[in-house]
Short mmCIF file of the C-alpha atoms (twelve columns), coordinates in Angstrom:
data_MODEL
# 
_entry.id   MODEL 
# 
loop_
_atom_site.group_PDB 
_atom_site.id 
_atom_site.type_symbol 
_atom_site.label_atom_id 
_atom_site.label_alt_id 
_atom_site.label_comp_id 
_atom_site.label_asym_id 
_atom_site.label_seq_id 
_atom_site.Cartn_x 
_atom_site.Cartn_y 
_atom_site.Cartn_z 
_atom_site.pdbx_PDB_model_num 
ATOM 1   C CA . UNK A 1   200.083 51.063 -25.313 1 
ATOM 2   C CA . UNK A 2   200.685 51.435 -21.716 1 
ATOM 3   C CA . UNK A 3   201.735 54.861 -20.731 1 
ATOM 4   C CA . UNK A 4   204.017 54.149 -18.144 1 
ATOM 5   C CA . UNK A 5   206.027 51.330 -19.877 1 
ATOM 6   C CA . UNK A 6   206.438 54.011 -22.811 1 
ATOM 7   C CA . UNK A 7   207.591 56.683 -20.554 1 
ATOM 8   C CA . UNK A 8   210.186 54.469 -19.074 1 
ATOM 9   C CA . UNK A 9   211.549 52.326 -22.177 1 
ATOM 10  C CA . UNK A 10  212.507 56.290 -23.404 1 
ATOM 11  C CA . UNK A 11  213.806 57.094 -20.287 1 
ATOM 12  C CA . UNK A 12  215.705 53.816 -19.853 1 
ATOM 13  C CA . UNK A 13  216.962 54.311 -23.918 1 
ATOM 14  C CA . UNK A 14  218.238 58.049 -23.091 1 
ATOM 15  C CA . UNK A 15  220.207 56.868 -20.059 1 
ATOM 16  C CA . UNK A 16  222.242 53.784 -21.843 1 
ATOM 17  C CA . UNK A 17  222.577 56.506 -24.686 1 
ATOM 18  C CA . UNK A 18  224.169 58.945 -22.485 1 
ATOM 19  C CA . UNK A 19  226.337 56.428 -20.725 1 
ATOM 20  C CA . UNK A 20  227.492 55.553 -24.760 1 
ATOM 21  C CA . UNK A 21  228.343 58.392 -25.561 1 
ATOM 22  C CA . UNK A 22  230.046 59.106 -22.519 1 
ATOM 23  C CA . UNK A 23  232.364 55.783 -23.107 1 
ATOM 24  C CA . UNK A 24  232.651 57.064 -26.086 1 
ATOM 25  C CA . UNK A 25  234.224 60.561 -25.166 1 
ATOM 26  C CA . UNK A 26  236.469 58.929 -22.834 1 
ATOM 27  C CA . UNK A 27  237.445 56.458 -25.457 1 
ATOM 28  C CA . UNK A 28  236.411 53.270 -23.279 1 
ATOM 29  C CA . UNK A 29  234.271 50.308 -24.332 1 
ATOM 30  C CA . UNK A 30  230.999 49.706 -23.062 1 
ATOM 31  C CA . UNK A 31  230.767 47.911 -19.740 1 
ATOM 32  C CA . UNK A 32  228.438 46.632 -17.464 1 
ATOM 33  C CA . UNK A 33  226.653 49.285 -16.530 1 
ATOM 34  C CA . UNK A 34  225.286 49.774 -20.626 1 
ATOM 35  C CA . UNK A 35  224.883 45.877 -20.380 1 
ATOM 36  C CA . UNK A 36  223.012 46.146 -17.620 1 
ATOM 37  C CA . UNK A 37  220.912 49.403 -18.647 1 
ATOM 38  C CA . UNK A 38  220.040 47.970 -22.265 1 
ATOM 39  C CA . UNK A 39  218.950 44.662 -20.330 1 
ATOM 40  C CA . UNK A 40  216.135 46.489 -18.585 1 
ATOM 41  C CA . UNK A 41  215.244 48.364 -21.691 1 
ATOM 42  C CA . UNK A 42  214.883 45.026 -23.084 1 
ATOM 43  C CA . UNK A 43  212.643 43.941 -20.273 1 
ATOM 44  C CA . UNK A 44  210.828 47.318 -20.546 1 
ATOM 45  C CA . UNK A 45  210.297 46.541 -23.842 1 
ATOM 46  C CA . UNK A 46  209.116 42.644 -23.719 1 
ATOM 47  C CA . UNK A 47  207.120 43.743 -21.304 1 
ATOM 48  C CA . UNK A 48  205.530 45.988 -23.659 1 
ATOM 49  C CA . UNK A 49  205.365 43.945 -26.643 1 
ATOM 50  C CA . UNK A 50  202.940 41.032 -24.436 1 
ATOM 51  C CA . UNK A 51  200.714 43.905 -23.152 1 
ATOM 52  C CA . UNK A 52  200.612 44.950 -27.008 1 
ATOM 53  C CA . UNK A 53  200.056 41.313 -28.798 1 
ATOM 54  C CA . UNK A 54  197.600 40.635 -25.760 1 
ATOM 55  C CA . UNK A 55  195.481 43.874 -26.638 1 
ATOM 56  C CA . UNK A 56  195.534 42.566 -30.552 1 
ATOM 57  C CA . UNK A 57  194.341 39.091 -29.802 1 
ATOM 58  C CA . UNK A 58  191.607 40.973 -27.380 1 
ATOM 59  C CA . UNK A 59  190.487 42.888 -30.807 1 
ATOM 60  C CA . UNK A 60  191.926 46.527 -30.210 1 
ATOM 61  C CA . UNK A 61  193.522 46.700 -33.291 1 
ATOM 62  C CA . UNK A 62  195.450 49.970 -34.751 1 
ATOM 63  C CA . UNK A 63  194.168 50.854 -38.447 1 
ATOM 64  C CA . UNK A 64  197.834 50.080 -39.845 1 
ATOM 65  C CA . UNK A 65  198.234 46.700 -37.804 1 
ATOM 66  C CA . UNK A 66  200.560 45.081 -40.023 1 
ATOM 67  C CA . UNK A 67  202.876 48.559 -39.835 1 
ATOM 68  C CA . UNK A 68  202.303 48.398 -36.062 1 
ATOM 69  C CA . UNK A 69  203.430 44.851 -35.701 1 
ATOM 70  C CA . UNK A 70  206.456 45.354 -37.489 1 
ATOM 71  C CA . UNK A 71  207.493 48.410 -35.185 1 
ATOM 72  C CA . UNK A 72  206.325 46.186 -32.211 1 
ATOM 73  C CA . UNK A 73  209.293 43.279 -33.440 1 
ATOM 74  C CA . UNK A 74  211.532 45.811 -34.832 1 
ATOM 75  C CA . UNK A 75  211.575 47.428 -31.354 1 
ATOM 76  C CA . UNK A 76  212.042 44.310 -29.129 1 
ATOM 77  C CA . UNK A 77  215.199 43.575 -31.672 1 
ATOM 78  C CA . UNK A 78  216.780 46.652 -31.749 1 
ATOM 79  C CA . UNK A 79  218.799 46.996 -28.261 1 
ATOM 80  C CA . UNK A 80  220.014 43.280 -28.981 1 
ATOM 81  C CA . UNK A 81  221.570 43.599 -31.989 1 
ATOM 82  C CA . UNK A 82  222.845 47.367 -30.640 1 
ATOM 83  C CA . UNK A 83  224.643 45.053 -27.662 1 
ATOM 84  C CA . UNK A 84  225.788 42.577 -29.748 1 
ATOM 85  C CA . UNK A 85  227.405 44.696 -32.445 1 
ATOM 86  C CA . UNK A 86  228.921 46.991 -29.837 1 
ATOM 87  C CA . UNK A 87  230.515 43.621 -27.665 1 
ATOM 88  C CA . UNK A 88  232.172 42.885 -31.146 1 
ATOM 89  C CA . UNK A 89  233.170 46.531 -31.566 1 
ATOM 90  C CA . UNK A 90  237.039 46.205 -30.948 1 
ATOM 91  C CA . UNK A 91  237.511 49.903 -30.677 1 
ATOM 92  C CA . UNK A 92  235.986 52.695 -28.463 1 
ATOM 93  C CA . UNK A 93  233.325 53.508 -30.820 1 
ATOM 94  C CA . UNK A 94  231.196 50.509 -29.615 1 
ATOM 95  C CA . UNK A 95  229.458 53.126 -27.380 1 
ATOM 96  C CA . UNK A 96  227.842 55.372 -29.936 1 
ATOM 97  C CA . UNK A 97  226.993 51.962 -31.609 1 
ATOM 98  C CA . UNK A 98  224.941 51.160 -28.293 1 
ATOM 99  C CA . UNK A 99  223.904 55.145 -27.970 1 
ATOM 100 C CA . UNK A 100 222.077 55.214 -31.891 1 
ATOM 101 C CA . UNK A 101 220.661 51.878 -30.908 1 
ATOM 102 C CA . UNK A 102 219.013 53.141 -27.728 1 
ATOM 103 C CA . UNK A 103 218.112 56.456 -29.699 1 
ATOM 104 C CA . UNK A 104 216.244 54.398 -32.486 1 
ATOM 105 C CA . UNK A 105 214.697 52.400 -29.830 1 
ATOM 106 C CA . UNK A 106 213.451 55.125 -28.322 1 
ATOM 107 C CA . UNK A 107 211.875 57.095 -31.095 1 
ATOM 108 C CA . UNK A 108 210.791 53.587 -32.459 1 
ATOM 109 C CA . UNK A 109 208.366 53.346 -29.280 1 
ATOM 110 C CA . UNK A 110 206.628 56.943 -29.721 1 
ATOM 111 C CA . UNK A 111 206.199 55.509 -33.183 1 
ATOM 112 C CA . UNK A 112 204.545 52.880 -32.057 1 
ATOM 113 C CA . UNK A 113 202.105 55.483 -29.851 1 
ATOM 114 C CA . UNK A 114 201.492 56.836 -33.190 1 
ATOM 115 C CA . UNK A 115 200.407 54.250 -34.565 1 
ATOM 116 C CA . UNK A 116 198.429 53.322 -31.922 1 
ATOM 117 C CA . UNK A 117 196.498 55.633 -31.136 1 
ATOM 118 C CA . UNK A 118 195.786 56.884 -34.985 1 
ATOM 119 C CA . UNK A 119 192.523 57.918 -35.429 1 
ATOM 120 C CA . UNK A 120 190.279 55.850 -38.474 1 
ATOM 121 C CA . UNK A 121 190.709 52.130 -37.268 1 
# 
């Protein structure tokens, strides 16, 4: 897991949270700008997820590889479907939609460290 990528998928995934709940409190829907923040934590997290399936096929593995792989798609998955349920949101609540999405993401990709870096592989 590359430290940097982590650092700024969690960054990126607090900022499109903020700016959903802050649509939320002044009852908008999402626009652009969480479009355009949860497409770079999308890239951020791609981007991730070929640095992490290229350090598997080199042989690092993490002792729970199947659990780790499942994170590692889970992850990459999770901001889509937040988008995509909060575009169909017809009320102002499709910004916490996006927010818990970005939140999940987020603690989804320390999870991942975790199971990274777990000691007994």
């Amino acid at each position: 897991m590359t430290p940097f990528l982590v650092w700024s998928a969690t960054a990126v995934a607090v900022l499109v949270a903020l700016a959903g709940l802050a649509s939320t409190l002044a009852r908008r829907r999402i626009g652009l700008l969480h479009l355009a923040g949860a497409a770079v934590l999308e890239v951020l997290l791609v981007v991730q997820a070929v640095v992490a399936g290229a350090a598997l096929a080199g042989g690092q593995r993490p002792p729970e590889t199947a659990t780790f792989v499942g994170y590692l798609a889970g992850v990459v998955l999770l901001p889509v479907a937040g988008v995509l349920w909060s575009r169909t949101e017809p009320s102002r609540w499709a910004g916490t939609v996006l927010a818990v999405a970005s939140l999940v993401t987020a603690v989804m990709v320390w999870r991942l460290v975790q199971l990274w870096e777990a000691p007994g592989a």
